[in-house]
Coordinates of C-alpha atoms and ligand atoms in Angstrom, one line a residue:
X1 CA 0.0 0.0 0.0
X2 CA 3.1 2.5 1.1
X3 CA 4.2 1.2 -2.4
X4 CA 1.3 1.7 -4.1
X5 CA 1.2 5.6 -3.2
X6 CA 4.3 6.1 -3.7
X7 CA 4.0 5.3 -7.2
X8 CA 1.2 7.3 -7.9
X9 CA 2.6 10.2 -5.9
X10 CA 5.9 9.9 -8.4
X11 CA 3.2 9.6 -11.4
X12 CA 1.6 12.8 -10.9
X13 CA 4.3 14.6 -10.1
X14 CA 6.1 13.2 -13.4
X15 CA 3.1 14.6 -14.9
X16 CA 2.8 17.7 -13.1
X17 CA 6.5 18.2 -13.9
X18 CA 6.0 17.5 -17.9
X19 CA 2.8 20.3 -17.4
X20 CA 0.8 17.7 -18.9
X21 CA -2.5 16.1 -18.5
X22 CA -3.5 12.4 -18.2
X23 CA -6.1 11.0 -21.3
X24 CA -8.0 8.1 -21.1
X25 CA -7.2 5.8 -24.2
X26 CA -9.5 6.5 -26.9
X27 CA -11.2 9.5 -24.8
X28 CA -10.2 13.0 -24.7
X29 CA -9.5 14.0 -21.3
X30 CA -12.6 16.0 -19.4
X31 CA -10.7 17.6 -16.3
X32 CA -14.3 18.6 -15.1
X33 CA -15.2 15.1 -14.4
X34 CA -12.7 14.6 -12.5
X35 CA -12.9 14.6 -8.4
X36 CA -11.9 17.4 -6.6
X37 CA -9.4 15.4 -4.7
X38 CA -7.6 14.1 -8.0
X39 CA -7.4 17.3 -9.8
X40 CA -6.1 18.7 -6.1
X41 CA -3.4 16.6 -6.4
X42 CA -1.6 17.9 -9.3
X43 CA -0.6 20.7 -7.1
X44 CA -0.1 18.3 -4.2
X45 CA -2.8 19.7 -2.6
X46 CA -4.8 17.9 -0.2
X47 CA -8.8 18.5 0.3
X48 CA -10.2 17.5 2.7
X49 CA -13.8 17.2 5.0
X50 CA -15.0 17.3 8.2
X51 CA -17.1 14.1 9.0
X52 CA -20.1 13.8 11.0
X53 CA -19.7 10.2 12.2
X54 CA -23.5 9.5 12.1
X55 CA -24.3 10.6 8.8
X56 CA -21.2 8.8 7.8
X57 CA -22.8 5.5 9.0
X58 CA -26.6 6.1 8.2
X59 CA -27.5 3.1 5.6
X60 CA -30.0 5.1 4.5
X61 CA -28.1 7.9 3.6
X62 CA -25.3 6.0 1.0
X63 CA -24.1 9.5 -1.1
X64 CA -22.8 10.9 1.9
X65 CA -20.0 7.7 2.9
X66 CA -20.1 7.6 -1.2
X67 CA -19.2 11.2 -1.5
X68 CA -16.9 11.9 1.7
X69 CA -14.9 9.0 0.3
X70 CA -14.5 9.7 -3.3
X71 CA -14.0 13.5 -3.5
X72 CA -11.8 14.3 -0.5
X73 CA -8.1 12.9 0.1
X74 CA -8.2 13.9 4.3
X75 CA -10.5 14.1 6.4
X76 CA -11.3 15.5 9.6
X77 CA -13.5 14.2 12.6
X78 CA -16.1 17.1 13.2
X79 CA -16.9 16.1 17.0
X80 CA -14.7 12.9 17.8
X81 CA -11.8 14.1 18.5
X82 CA -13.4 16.2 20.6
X83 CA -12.5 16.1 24.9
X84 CA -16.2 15.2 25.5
X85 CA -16.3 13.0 22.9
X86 CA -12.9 11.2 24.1
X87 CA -12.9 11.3 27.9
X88 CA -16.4 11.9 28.7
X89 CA -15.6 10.0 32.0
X90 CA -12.5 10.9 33.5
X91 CA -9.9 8.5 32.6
X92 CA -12.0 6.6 30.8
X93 CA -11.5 6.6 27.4
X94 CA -14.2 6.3 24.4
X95 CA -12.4 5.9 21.4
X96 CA -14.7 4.0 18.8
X97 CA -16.0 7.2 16.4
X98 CA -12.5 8.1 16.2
X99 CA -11.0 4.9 15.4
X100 CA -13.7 4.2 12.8
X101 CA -12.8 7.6 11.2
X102 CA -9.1 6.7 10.9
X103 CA -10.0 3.0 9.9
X104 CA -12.2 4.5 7.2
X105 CA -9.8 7.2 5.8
X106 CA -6.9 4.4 5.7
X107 CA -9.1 2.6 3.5
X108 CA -9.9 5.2 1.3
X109 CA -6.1 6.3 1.2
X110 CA -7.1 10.0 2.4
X111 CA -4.8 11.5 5.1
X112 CA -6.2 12.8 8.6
X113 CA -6.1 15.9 10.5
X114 CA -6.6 15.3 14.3
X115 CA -9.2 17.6 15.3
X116 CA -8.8 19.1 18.4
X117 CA -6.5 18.8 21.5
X118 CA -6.4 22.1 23.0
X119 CA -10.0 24.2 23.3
X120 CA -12.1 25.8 25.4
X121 CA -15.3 24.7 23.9
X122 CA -17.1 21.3 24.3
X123 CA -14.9 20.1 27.1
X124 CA -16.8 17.1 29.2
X125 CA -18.7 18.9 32.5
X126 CA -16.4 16.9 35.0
X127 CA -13.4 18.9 34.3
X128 CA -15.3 22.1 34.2
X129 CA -17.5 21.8 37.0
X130 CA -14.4 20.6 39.2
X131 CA -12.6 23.3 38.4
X132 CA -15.3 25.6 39.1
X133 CA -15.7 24.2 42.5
X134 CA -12.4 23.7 43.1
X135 CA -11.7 20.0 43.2
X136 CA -9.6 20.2 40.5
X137 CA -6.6 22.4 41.6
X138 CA -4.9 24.8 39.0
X139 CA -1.9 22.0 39.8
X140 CA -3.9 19.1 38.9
X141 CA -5.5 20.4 35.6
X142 CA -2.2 21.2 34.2
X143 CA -1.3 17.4 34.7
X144 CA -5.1 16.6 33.3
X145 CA -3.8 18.8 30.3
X146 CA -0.8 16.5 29.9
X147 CA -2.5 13.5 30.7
X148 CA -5.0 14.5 27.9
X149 CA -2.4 15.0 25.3
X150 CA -0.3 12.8 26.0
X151 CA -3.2 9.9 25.9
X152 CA -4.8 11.4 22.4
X153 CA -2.0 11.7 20.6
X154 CA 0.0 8.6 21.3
X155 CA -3.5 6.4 20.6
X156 CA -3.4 7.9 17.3
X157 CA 0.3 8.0 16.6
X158 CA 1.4 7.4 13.0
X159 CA -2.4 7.8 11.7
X160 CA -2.5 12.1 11.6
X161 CA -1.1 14.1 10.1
X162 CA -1.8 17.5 10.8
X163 CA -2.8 17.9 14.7
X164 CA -4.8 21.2 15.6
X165 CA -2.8 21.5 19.3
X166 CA -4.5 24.6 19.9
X167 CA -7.5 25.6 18.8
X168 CA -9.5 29.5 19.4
X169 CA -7.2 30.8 21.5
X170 CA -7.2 34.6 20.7
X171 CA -10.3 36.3 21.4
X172 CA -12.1 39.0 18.8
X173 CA -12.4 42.5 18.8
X174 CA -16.1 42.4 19.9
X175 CA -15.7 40.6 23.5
X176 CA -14.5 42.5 26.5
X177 CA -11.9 43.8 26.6
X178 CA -11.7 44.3 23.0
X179 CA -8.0 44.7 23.3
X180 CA -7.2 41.2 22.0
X181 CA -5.5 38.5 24.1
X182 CA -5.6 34.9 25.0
X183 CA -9.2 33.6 25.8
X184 CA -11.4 31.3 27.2
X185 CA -10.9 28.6 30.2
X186 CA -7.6 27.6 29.9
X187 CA -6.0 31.1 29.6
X188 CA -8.2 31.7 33.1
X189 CA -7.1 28.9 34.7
X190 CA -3.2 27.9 33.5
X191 CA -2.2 31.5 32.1
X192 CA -1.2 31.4 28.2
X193 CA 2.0 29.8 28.8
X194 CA -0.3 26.6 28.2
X195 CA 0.0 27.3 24.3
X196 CA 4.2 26.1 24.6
X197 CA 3.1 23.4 26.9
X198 CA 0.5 21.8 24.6
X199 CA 2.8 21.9 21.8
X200 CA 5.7 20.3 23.5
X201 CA 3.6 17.7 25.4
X202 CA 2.0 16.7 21.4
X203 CA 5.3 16.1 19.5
X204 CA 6.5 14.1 22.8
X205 CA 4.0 11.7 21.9
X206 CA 4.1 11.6 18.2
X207 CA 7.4 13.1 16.5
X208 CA 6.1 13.3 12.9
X209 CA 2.7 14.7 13.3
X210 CA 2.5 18.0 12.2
X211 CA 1.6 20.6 14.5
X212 CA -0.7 23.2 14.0
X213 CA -2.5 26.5 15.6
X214 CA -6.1 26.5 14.8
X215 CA -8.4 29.6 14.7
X216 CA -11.1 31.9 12.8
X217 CA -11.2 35.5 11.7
X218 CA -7.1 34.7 10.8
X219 CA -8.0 34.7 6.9
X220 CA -6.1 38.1 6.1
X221 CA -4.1 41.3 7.8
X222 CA -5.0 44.8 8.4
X223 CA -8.9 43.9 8.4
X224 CA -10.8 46.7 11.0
X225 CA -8.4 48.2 13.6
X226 CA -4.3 47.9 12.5
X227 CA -3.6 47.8 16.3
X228 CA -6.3 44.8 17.3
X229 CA -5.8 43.1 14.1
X230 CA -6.6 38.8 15.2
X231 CA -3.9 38.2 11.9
X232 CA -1.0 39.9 13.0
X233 CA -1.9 39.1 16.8
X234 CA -1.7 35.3 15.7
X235 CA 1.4 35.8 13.9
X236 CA 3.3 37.6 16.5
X237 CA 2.2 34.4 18.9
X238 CA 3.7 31.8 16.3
X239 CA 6.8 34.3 15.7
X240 CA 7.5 34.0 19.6
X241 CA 6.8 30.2 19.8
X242 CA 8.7 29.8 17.3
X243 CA 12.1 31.8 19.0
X244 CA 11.7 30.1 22.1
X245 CA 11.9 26.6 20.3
X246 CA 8.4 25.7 20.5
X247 CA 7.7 23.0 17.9
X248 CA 4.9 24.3 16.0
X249 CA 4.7 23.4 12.0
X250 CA 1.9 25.2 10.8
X251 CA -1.2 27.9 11.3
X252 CA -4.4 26.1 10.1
X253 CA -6.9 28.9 9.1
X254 CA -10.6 28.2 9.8
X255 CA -12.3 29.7 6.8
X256 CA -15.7 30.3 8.5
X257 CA -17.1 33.1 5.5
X258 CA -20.4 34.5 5.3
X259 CA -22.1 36.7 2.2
X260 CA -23.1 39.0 4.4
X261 CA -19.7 40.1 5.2
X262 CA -17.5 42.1 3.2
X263 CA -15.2 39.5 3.4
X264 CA -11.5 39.5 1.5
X265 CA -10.4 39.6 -2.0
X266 CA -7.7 36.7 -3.2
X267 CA -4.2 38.8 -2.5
X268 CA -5.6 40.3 1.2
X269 CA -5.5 35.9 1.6
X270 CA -2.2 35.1 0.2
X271 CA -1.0 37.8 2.2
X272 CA -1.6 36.5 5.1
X273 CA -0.9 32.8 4.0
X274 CA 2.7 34.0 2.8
X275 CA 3.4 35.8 6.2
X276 CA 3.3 32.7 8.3
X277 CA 5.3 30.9 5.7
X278 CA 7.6 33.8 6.3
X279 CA 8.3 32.3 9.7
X280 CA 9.1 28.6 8.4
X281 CA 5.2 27.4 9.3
X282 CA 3.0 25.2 6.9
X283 CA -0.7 26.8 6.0
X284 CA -3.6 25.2 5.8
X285 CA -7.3 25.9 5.8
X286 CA -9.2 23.7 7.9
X287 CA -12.5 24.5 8.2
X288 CA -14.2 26.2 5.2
X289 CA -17.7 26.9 4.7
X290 CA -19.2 30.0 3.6
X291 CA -22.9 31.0 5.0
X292 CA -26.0 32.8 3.9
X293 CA -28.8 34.3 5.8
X294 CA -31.9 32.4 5.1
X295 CA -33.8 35.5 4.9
X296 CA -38.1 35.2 4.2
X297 CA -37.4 34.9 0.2
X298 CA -34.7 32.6 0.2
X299 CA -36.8 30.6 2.6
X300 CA -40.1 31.1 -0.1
X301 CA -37.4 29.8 -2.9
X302 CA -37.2 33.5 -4.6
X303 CA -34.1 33.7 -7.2
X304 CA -33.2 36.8 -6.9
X305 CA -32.7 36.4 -3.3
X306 CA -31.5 32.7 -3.7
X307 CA -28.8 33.4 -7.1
X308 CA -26.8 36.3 -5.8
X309 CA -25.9 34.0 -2.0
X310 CA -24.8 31.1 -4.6
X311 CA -22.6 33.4 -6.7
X312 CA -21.3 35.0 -3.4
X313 CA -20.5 32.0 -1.7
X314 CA -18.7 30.4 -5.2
X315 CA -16.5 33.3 -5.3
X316 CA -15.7 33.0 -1.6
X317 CA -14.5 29.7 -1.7
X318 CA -12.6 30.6 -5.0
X319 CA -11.2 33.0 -3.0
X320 CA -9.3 30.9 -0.3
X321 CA -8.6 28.1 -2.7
X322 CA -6.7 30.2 -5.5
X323 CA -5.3 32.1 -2.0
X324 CA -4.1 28.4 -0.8
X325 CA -2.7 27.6 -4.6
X326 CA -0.6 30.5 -4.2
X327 CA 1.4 30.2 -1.5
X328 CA 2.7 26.4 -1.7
X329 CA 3.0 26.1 1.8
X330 CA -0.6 26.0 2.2
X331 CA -1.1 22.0 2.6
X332 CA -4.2 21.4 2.6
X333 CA -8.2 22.9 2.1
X334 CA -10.6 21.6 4.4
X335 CA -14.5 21.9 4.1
X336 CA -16.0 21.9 7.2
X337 CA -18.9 19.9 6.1
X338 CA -19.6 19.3 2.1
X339 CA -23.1 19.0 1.8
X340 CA -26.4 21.4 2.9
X341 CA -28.1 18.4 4.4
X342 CA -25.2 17.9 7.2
X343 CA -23.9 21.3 7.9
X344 CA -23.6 22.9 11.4
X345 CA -24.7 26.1 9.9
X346 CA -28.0 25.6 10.5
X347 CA -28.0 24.5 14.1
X348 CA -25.5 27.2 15.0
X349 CA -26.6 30.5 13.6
X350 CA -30.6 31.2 14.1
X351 CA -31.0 34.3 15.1
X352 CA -30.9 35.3 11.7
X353 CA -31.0 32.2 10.4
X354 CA -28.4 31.1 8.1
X355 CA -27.4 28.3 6.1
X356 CA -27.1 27.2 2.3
X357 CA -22.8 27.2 3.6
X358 CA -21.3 24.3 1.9
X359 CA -20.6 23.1 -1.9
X360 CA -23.5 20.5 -2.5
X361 CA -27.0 21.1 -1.5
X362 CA -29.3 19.1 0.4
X363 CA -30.0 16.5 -2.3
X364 CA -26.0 16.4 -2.8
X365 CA -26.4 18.6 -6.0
X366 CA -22.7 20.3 -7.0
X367 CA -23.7 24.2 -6.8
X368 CA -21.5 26.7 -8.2
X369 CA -19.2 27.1 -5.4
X370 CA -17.9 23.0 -6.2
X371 CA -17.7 23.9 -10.2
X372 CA -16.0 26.9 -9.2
X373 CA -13.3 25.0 -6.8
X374 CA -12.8 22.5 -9.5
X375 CA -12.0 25.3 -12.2
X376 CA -9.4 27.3 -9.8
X377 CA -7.4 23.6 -9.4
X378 CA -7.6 23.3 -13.5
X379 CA -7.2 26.4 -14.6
X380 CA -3.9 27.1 -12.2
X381 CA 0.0 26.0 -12.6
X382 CA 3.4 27.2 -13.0
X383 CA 4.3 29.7 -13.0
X384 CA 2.3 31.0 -9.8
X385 CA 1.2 28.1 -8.9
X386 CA 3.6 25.4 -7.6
X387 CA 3.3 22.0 -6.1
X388 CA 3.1 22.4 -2.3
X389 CA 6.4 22.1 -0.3
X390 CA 6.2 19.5 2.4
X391 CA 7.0 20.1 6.0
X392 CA 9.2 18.3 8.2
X393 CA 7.9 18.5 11.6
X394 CA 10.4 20.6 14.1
X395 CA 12.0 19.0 16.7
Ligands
XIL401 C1 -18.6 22.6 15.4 C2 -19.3 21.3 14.9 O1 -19.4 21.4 13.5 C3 -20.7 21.2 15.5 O2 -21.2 19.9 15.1 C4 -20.6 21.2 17.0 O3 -21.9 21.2 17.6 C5 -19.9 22.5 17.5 O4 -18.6 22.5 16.9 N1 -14.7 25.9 15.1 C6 -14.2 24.6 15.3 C7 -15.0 23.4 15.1 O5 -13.0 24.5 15.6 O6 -14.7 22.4 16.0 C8 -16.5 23.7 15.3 O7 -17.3 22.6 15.0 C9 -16.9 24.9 14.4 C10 -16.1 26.1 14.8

């Protein structure tokens, strides 16, 4: 099998090298029906989706295991990798979603980022509520941290590739104090010097993994206020991880866009991508999707509220991609979520509601935003666009 890939990794770079295109005998070539993950690969570029474990295992639901294998080469577990998914007990250890996951991207040769290690959200109640009463000193959770780590990482040794170590740790110009700075429970309760930690404790465990900071709003630079810009914040946090020897390989941007936003036009993005290469780091985007409001006439089916969403999102996600081809440290383009019928959109953002945030619809119908990702990774090549530069992970 190691074989096998290896082979077809040297084929399409033979081919990527010649520039040329591969035909079928007898059949001119149609680039347009080919997968997204295939013509990805010319550049070395990895696509990937989160999976939603259930949908991924409903028998009555076939497209979506069909789909989630054929088009993507890695995937990404949406929830169970999560701490409450994994250690919903203490020290007890659930690891069946995650293992099918792996199990099910070995088989369909796709690669896997480990999704998360490090957040502040969905965390399992014991370790929050004994914090918050104090049966779990600031002492202990720091070994609970390492225990955690240390556990998740070194069950899935060897099978990811990408780790997102830390995940949302910078808040946002709108929370209080708007003055950015490190967030959420465990900058309350361990200080920010648990950033280093995590990263040190994860390539302890698994040396070859990459590792990666995770987070949202991190698409480009110098959007709203230059002196509480989330970009450059992020950046000057990898820049002094990075002088202090902390082994961090890469800066996995989330990609959450919305039409409603004013959002960024394709140099604003490689921007920002070719900064953090600047500093020796991998890219990657890890967890696209681009939402609409579902306003009264989009919910009534009205075109002209329905066609302009579809053209925005398309050129959103054209956006990041050709942003990604661009800089060839940028790994990897994650979906978060491929299909209308399984997206978190939805569930997440009701008041308005919005949705209609991924590249097939409900009935797992392509919309523009897939034709348009498959024509940015035809229509791009030397000399701008290079194949992608691996990583070695840093010691
Ligand atoms: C989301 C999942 O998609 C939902 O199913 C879950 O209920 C909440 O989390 N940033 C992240 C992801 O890093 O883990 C989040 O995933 C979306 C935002």
């Amino acid at each position: 099998m190691k074989l096998r890939r290896w082979i077809t990794a040297g084929a399409v770079a033979t081919l990527a090298a010649l520039n040329v295109t591969p035909a079928t005998a007898g059949r001119p070539y149609d680039p347009a029906a080919q997968s997204l993950r295939d013509l990805a690969m010319r550049h070395g570029l990895y696509v990937g989706t989160a999976v939603d474990l259930a949908a991924l295992n409903d028998a009555t639901d076939p497209r979506y295991r069909e789909l989630a294998a054929s088009e993507f080469s890695t995937v990404t577990a949406e929830n169970a990798m999560k701490w409450e998914s994994l250690e919903p007990t203490r020290g007890t250890y659930n690891w069946g979603p995650a293992d099918e996951l792996v199990a099910f991207a070995h088989q369909h040769h796709q690669r896997v980022r480990g999704h998360v290690l490090v957040w502040h959200n969905q965390l399992p109640s014991w370790l929050t509520s004994g914090v918050e009463d104090g049966s779990i000193s600031t002492a202990e959770l720091r070994q609970i941290l390492h225990d955690h780590i240390t556990a998740v990482v070194t069950h899935f040794k060897g099978s990811i590739w990408q780790w997102d170590v830390v995940n949302e740790a910078v808040s946002d110009p709108w929370d209080t104090p708007s003055t950015l700075h490190y967030k959420g429970f465990w900058a309350q309760h361990l200080g920010p010097g648990y950033i280093a930690d995590a990263f040190r404790w994860a390539r302890a465990a698994d040396p070859k993994a990459l590792l990666f900071y995770n987070d949202y709003n991190i698409e480009a630079l110098g959007s709203g206020d230059p002196a509480n810009d989330k970009t450059q914040f992020v950046y000057e946090m990898a820049r002094d991880l990075r002088a202090a020897g902390v082994p961090i390989d890469g800066i996995g941007s989330q990609g959450h866009l919305g039409t409603q936003y004013g959002n960024y036009d394709t140099f604003q993005v490689a921007t920002a991508l070719k900064k953090f290469a600047g500093l020796g780091l991998a890219t990657a985007f890890t967890e696209v999707d681009v939402r609409s409001q579902l306003t009264d006439g989009v919910q009534a089916g009205d075109s002209a509220e329905i066609n302009p969403r579809l053209q925005a999102s398309a050129a959103n996600f054209g956006v990041l991609l050709r942003a990604c081809l661009a800089e060839s440290h940028c790994l990897s383009f994650t979906l978060w979520g491929f299909t209308d019928k399984h997206s978190w959109v939805p569930g997440w953002f009701k008041n308005p509601p919005e949705g209609m945030a991924t590249v097939y619809d409900e009935n797992y119908q392509p919309k523009r935003a897939y034709q348009e990702m498959k024509a940015d990774l035809i229509y791009s090549g030397p000399p701008f666009v290079l194949p992608r530069v691996p990583q070695q992970p840093r010691r």
